PDB file of C-alpha atoms in Angstrom:
ATOM      1  CA  UNK I   1       5.237  -4.507 -33.269  1.00 69.00           C
ATOM      2  CA  UNK I   2       8.435  -4.865 -31.020  1.00 72.00           C
ATOM      3  CA  UNK I   3      11.248  -6.549 -32.029  1.00 77.00           C
ATOM      4  CA  UNK I   4      12.392  -8.144 -28.567  1.00 71.00           C
ATOM      5  CA  UNK I   5      15.749  -8.970 -30.481  1.00 77.00           C
ATOM      6  CA  UNK I   6      16.490  -5.491 -30.130  1.00 84.00           C
ATOM      7  CA  UNK I   7      15.836  -5.456 -26.368  1.00 85.00           C
ATOM      8  CA  UNK I   8      17.357  -7.246 -22.807  1.00 84.00           C
ATOM      9  CA  UNK I   9      13.571  -8.048 -20.893  1.00 81.00           C
ATOM     10  CA  UNK I  10      14.351  -9.390 -17.936  1.00 87.00           C
ATOM     11  CA  UNK I  11      11.939 -10.570 -14.537  1.00 89.00           C
ATOM     12  CA  UNK I  12      13.398  -9.969 -11.162  1.00 88.00           C
ATOM     13  CA  UNK I  13      12.617  -9.613  -7.483  1.00 83.00           C
ATOM     14  CA  UNK I  14      11.250  -6.375  -6.284  1.00 77.00           C
ATOM     15  CA  UNK I  15      14.584  -5.264  -4.760  1.00 83.00           C
ATOM     16  CA  UNK I  16      16.066  -5.199  -7.719  1.00 86.00           C
ATOM     17  CA  UNK I  17      17.751  -1.397  -7.665  1.00 90.00           C
ATOM     18  CA  UNK I  18      16.000  -0.422 -11.217  1.00 92.00           C
ATOM     19  CA  UNK I  19      12.931  -0.568  -8.880  1.00 89.00           C
ATOM     20  CA  UNK I  20      14.089   2.819  -7.592  1.00 90.00           C
ATOM     21  CA  UNK I  21      14.821   4.373 -11.164  1.00 94.00           C
ATOM     22  CA  UNK I  22      11.220   3.221 -12.447  1.00 93.00           C
ATOM     23  CA  UNK I  23       9.986   5.019  -9.030  1.00 87.00           C
ATOM     24  CA  UNK I  24      12.285   8.072 -10.097  1.00 92.00           C
ATOM     25  CA  UNK I  25      11.051   8.399 -13.514  1.00 95.00           C
ATOM     26  CA  UNK I  26       7.486   7.976 -12.830  1.00 92.00           C
ATOM     27  CA  UNK I  27       7.318  10.385 -10.082  1.00 90.00           C
ATOM     28  CA  UNK I  28       8.920  13.007 -12.362  1.00 94.00           C
ATOM     29  CA  UNK I  29       6.508  12.381 -15.110  1.00 95.00           C
ATOM     30  CA  UNK I  30       3.678  12.280 -12.380  1.00 92.00           C
ATOM     31  CA  UNK I  31       4.720  15.512 -11.339  1.00 92.00           C
ATOM     32  CA  UNK I  32       5.097  17.159 -14.429  1.00 95.00           C
ATOM     33  CA  UNK I  33       0.961  16.207 -14.921  1.00 93.00           C
ATOM     34  CA  UNK I  34       0.567  17.911 -11.656  1.00 91.00           C
ATOM     35  CA  UNK I  35       0.439  14.952  -9.583  1.00 89.00           C
ATOM     36  CA  UNK I  36       1.897  14.940  -6.011  1.00 88.00           C
ATOM     37  CA  UNK I  37       3.817  12.416  -4.822  1.00 89.00           C
ATOM     38  CA  UNK I  38       2.348   9.420  -3.021  1.00 91.00           C
ATOM     39  CA  UNK I  39       2.200  10.056   0.715  1.00 94.00           C
ATOM     40  CA  UNK I  40       2.692   7.204   3.273  1.00 96.00           C
ATOM     41  CA  UNK I  41       0.805   6.437   6.545  1.00 97.00           C
ATOM     42  CA  UNK I  42       0.953   3.949   9.234  1.00 98.00           C
ATOM     43  CA  UNK I  43      -1.372   3.172  11.541  1.00 98.00           C
ATOM     44  CA  UNK I  44      -0.471   0.767  14.286  1.00 98.00           C
ATOM     45  CA  UNK I  45      -2.104  -1.112  17.290  1.00 98.00           C
ATOM     46  CA  UNK I  46       0.391  -2.433  20.283  1.00 98.00           C
ATOM     47  CA  UNK I  47      -1.177  -4.728  23.479  1.00 96.00           C
ATOM     48  CA  UNK I  48      -0.185  -3.311  26.456  1.00 96.00           C
ATOM     49  CA  UNK I  49       3.096  -4.723  26.828  1.00 96.00           C
ATOM     50  CA  UNK I  50       4.091  -2.724  23.549  1.00 96.00           C
ATOM     51  CA  UNK I  51       4.013  -5.895  21.208  1.00 97.00           C
ATOM     52  CA  UNK I  52       2.595  -4.792  17.842  1.00 98.00           C
ATOM     53  CA  UNK I  53      -0.606  -6.924  17.566  1.00 98.00           C
ATOM     54  CA  UNK I  54      -2.138  -5.189  13.986  1.00 98.00           C
ATOM     55  CA  UNK I  55      -1.572  -2.642  11.680  1.00 97.00           C
ATOM     56  CA  UNK I  56      -2.438  -1.116   8.333  1.00 97.00           C
ATOM     57  CA  UNK I  57      -0.490   0.797   5.851  1.00 96.00           C
ATOM     58  CA  UNK I  58      -0.669   2.185   2.852  1.00 95.00           C
ATOM     59  CA  UNK I  59      -0.274   5.550   1.015  1.00 95.00           C
ATOM     60  CA  UNK I  60      -2.252   8.498  -1.080  1.00 95.00           C
ATOM     61  CA  UNK I  61      -1.817   8.922  -4.340  1.00 92.00           C
ATOM     62  CA  UNK I  62      -3.404  11.620  -6.292  1.00 89.00           C
ATOM     63  CA  UNK I  63      -7.276  11.886  -5.222  1.00 92.00           C
ATOM     64  CA  UNK I  64      -7.447   8.167  -3.794  1.00 95.00           C
ATOM     65  CA  UNK I  65      -5.920   5.581  -0.616  1.00 97.00           C
ATOM     66  CA  UNK I  66      -3.906   2.788  -1.295  1.00 96.00           C
ATOM     67  CA  UNK I  67      -4.459   0.163   1.353  1.00 96.00           C
ATOM     68  CA  UNK I  68      -0.969  -1.944   1.030  1.00 94.00           C
ATOM     69  CA  UNK I  69      -0.873  -4.108   4.452  1.00 94.00           C
ATOM     70  CA  UNK I  70      -3.433  -4.703   6.916  1.00 95.00           C
ATOM     71  CA  UNK I  71      -2.381  -7.398   9.447  1.00 95.00           C
ATOM     72  CA  UNK I  72      -3.710  -8.899  12.856  1.00 96.00           C
ATOM     73  CA  UNK I  73      -2.267 -10.897  14.958  1.00 97.00           C
ATOM     74  CA  UNK I  74      -3.999 -14.348  15.056  1.00 95.00           C
ATOM     75  CA  UNK I  75      -4.621 -14.252  18.999  1.00 96.00           C
ATOM     76  CA  UNK I  76      -6.765 -10.615  18.128  1.00 96.00           C
ATOM     77  CA  UNK I  77      -8.605 -11.857  15.373  1.00 93.00           C
ATOM     78  CA  UNK I  78     -12.016 -11.339  15.508  1.00 92.00           C
ATOM     79  CA  UNK I  79     -12.295  -8.548  18.564  1.00 94.00           C
ATOM     80  CA  UNK I  80     -12.583  -5.698  15.989  1.00 96.00           C
ATOM     81  CA  UNK I  81      -9.355  -4.415  15.691  1.00 97.00           C
ATOM     82  CA  UNK I  82      -9.026  -4.954  11.678  1.00 95.00           C
ATOM     83  CA  UNK I  83     -12.228  -3.047  11.365  1.00 95.00           C
ATOM     84  CA  UNK I  84     -11.006  -0.434  13.920  1.00 97.00           C
ATOM     85  CA  UNK I  85      -7.831  -0.094  11.385  1.00 97.00           C
ATOM     86  CA  UNK I  86     -10.045   0.418   8.423  1.00 96.00           C
ATOM     87  CA  UNK I  87     -12.273   2.943   9.799  1.00 97.00           C
ATOM     88  CA  UNK I  88      -9.206   4.966  10.871  1.00 98.00           C
ATOM     89  CA  UNK I  89      -7.696   4.474   7.135  1.00 97.00           C
ATOM     90  CA  UNK I  90     -11.554   5.688   6.005  1.00 97.00           C
ATOM     91  CA  UNK I  91     -10.671   8.485   8.331  1.00 97.00           C
ATOM     92  CA  UNK I  92      -7.541   9.498   7.191  1.00 97.00           C
ATOM     93  CA  UNK I  93      -8.616   9.070   3.536  1.00 97.00           C
ATOM     94  CA  UNK I  94     -11.068  11.715   3.972  1.00 97.00           C
ATOM     95  CA  UNK I  95      -8.467  13.918   5.940  1.00 97.00           C
ATOM     96  CA  UNK I  96      -6.461  13.940   2.825  1.00 96.00           C
ATOM     97  CA  UNK I  97      -9.686  14.402   0.425  1.00 95.00           C
ATOM     98  CA  UNK I  98      -9.557  11.187  -1.020  1.00 96.00           C
ATOM     99  CA  UNK I  99     -12.099   9.960  -2.982  1.00 97.00           C
ATOM    100  CA  UNK I 100     -12.306   6.429  -2.503  1.00 96.00           C
ATOM    101  CA  UNK I 101      -9.953   3.422  -0.922  1.00 96.00           C
ATOM    102  CA  UNK I 102      -8.299   0.499  -2.681  1.00 95.00           C
ATOM    103  CA  UNK I 103      -7.723  -2.925  -0.504  1.00 90.00           C
ATOM    104  CA  UNK I 104      -6.646  -6.327  -2.273  1.00 83.00           C
ATOM    105  CA  UNK I 105      -7.106  -9.555  -0.417  1.00 81.00           C
ATOM    106  CA  UNK I 106      -7.099 -13.028  -0.726  1.00 79.00           C
ATOM    107  CA  UNK I 107     -10.469 -14.731   0.557  1.00 75.00           C
ATOM    108  CA  UNK I 108      -8.535 -16.852   3.604  1.00 73.00           C
ATOM    109  CA  UNK I 109      -7.543 -13.445   4.984  1.00 68.00           C
ATOM    110  CA  UNK I 110     -11.152 -12.090   5.677  1.00 66.00           C
ATOM    111  CA  UNK I 111     -13.205 -14.997   6.563  1.00 63.00           C
TER     112      UNK I 111
END
């Protein structure tokens, strides 16, 4: 059993500098086990006026593609851009030899 009186435990925002320290330590541990660092990706769609109207971002880690962001501007929802982005991300995952993809979302994001 851990004695909490021996530790200073805090919950802070994601922008805390110790987040980078944690990431660095985890990456070093993963590397010692033969796991390559995560490789990020971004697929974006711009309208003819150069405005960003949709995008998907994430990273591949080991043999998984982690989808972290998927957004389509309200005006363009329902016309297939989200589906197009997911298909392009799936193609990218296959090129990276990933065995699966993970996307976490809310019901109201994809009615």
